[in-house]
Short mmCIF file of C-alpha atoms in Angstrom, two decimals:
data_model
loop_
_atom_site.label_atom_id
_atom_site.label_comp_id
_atom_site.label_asym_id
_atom_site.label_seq_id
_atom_site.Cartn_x
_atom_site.Cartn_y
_atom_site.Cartn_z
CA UNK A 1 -43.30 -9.43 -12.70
CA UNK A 2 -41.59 -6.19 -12.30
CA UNK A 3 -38.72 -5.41 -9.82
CA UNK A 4 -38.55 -2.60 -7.66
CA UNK A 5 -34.84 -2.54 -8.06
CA UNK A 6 -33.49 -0.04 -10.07
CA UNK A 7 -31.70 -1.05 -13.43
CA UNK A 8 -28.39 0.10 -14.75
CA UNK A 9 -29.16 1.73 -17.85
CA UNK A 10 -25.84 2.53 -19.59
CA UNK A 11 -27.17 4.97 -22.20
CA UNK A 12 -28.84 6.99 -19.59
CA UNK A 13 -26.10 6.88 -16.74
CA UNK A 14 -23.23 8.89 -16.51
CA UNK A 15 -19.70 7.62 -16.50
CA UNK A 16 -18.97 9.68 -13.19
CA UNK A 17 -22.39 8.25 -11.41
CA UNK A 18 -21.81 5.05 -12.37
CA UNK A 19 -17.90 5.50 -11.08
CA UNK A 20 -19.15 6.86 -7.84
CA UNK A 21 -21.87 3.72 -7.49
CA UNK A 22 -18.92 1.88 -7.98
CA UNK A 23 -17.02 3.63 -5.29
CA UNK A 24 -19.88 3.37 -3.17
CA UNK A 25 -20.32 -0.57 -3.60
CA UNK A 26 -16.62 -0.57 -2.73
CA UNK A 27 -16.89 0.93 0.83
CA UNK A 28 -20.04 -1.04 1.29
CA UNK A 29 -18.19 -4.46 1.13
CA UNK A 30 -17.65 -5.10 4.29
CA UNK A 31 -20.95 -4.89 5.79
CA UNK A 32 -22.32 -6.51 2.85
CA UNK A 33 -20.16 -7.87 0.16
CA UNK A 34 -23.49 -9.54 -1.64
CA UNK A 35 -25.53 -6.18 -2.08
CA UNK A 36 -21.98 -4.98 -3.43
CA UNK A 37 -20.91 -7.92 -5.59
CA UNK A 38 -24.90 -8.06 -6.84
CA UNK A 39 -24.71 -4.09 -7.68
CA UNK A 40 -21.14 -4.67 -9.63
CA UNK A 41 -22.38 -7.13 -11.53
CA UNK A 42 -25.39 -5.57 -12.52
CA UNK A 43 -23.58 -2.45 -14.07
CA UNK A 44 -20.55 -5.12 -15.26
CA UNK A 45 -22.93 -6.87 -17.20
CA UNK A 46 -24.73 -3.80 -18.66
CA UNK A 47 -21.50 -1.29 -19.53
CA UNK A 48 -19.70 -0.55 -22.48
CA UNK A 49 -17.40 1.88 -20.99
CA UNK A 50 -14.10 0.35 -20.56
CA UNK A 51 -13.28 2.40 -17.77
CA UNK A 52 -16.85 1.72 -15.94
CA UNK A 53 -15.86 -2.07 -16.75
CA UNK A 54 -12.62 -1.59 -14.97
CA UNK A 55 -14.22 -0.16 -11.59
CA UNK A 56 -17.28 -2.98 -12.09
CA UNK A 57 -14.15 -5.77 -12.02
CA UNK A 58 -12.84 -4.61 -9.23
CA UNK A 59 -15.69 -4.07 -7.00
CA UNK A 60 -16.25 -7.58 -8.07
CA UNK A 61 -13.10 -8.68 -7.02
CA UNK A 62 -12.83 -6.95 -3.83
CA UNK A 63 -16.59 -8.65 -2.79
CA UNK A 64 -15.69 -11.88 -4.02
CA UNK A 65 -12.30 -11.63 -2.13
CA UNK A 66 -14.58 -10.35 0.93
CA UNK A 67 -16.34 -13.17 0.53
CA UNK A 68 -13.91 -15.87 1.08
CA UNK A 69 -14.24 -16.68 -2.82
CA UNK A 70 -10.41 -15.93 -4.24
CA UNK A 71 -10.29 -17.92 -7.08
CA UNK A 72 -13.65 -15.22 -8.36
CA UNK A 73 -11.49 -12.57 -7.17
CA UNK A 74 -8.24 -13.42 -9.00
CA UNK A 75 -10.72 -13.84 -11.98
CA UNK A 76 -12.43 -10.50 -11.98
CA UNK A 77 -8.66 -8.91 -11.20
CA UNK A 78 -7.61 -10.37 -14.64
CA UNK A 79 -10.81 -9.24 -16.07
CA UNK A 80 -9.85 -5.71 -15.03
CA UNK A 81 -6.50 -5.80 -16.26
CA UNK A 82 -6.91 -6.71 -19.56
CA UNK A 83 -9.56 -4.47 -20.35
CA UNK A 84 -7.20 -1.79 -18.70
CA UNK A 85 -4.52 -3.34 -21.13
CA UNK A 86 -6.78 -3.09 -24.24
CA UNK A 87 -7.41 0.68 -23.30
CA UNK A 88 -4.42 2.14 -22.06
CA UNK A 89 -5.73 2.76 -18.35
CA UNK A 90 -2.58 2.43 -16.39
CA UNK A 91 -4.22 3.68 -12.87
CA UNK A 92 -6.74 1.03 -13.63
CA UNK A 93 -4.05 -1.96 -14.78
CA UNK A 94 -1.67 -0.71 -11.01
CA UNK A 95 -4.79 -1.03 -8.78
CA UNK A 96 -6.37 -4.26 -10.26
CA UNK A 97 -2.79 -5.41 -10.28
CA UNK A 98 -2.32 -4.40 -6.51
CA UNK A 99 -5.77 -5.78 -5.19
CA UNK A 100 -5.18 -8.96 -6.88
CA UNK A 101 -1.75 -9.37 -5.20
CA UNK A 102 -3.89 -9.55 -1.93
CA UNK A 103 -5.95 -12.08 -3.21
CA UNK A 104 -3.12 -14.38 -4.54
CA UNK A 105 -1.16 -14.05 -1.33
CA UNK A 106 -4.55 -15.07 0.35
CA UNK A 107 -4.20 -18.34 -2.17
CA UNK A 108 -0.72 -19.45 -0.82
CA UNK A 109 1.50 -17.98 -4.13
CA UNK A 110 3.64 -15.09 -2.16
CA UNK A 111 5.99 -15.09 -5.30
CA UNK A 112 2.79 -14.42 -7.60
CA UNK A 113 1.74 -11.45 -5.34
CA UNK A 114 5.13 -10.42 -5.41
CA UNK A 115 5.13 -9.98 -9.02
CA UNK A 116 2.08 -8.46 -9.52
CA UNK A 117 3.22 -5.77 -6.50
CA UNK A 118 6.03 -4.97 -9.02
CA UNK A 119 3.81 -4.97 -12.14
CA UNK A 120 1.47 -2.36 -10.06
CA UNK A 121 4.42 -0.35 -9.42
CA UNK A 122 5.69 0.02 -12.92
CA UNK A 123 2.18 1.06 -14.14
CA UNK A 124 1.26 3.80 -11.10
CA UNK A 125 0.62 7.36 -11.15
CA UNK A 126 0.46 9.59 -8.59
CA UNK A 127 -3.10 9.15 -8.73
CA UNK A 128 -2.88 5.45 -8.05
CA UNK A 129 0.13 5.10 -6.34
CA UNK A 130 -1.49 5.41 -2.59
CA UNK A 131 -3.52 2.35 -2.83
CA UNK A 132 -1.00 0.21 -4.43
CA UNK A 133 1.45 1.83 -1.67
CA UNK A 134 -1.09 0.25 0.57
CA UNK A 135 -1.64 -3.08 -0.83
CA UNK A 136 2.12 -3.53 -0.90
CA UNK A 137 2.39 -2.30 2.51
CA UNK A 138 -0.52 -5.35 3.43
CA UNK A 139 1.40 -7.60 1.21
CA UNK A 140 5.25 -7.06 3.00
CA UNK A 141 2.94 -7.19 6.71
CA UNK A 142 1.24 -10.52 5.35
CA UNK A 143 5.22 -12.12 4.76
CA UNK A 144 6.58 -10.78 8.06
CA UNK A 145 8.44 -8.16 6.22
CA UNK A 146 7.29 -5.31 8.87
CA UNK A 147 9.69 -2.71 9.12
CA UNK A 148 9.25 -2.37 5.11
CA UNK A 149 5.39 -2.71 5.92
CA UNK A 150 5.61 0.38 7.90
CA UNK A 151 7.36 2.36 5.76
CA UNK A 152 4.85 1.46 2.95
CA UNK A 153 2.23 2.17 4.86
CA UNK A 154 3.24 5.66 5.98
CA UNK A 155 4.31 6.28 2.66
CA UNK A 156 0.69 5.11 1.35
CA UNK A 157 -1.10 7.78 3.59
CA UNK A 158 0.94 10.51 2.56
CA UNK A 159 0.03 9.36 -0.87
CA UNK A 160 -3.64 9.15 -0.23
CA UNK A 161 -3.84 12.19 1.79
CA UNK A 162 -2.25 14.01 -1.56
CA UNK A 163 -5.33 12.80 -3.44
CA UNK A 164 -7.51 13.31 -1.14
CA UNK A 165 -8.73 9.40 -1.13
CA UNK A 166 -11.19 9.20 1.89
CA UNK A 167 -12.25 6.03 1.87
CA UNK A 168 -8.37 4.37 1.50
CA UNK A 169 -8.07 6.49 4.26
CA UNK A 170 -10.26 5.31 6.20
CA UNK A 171 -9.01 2.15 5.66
CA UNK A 172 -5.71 2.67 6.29
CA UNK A 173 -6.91 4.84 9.31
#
């Protein structure tokens, strides 16, 4: 029986189309987190590219964590951070790092997301440093911490404004 669906073909699939798929899965998650966890899977399962693998664990993450399911989220976080470790992708390591801290905070362990926050931190660029700006921002609203929250988050749209990061700002908007 055939499918109608189209397959993720690694050799014959671009890093930067798969990336923007990815991105595209991302934003979808909140109307559907399924058809976004289902699609991340798909090219998880299919990649070699550790950076594609990175993106594919965190779209994972973020669908699972839409999804209620946080102990899957935390998993595919870790997922993306050590294949981030492995290849020296510090903007991936900061934002896997960052979304998970939303995740664990979600699970009860403030001091875990705390940590993580920090471990974001030390591994940002300015090309990742908006959205773990905004995570932490979530993260110090989420412990009553809201004076620091607003300052993070302001700080997080300049950030994201600098690279030009649409759909964080849309978010944040």
């Amino acid at each position: 029986v055939r499918s109608n669906r189209p397959v993720y073909n690694p050799a014959r699939v671009l890093e930067s189309d798969a990336l923007t798929r990815l991105r595209e899965l991302a934003e979808h998650r909140h109307r559907d987190p399924t058809v976004s966890l289902d699609g991340a899977v798909e090219i998880l399962a299919a990649t070699d590219n550790p950076r594609v693998e990175v993106a594919a664990a965190q779209v994972a993450g973020l669908a699972h964590h839409e999804l209620g399911r946080l102990t899957e989220a935390v998993a595919s976080y870790r997922r993306a951070i050590e294949v981030s470790v492995a290849h020296e992708l510090a903007d991936g390591e900061a934002t896997a790092r960052a979304n998970m801290a939303s995740a664990l905070l979600a699970l009860g362990d403030a001091a875990a997301a705390g940590r993580e926050i920090a471990a974001a931190w030390d591994r940002a660029s300015p090309a990742s440093r908006g959205v773990v700006a905004l995570r932490h921002a979530v993260v110090l609203q989420r412990t009553g911490r809201l004076n620091e929250a607003l300052v993070a988050f302001q700080q997080a749209e300049r950030w994201l404004e600098e690279t030009d990061d649409q759909p964080y700002l849309v978010t944040l908007r």
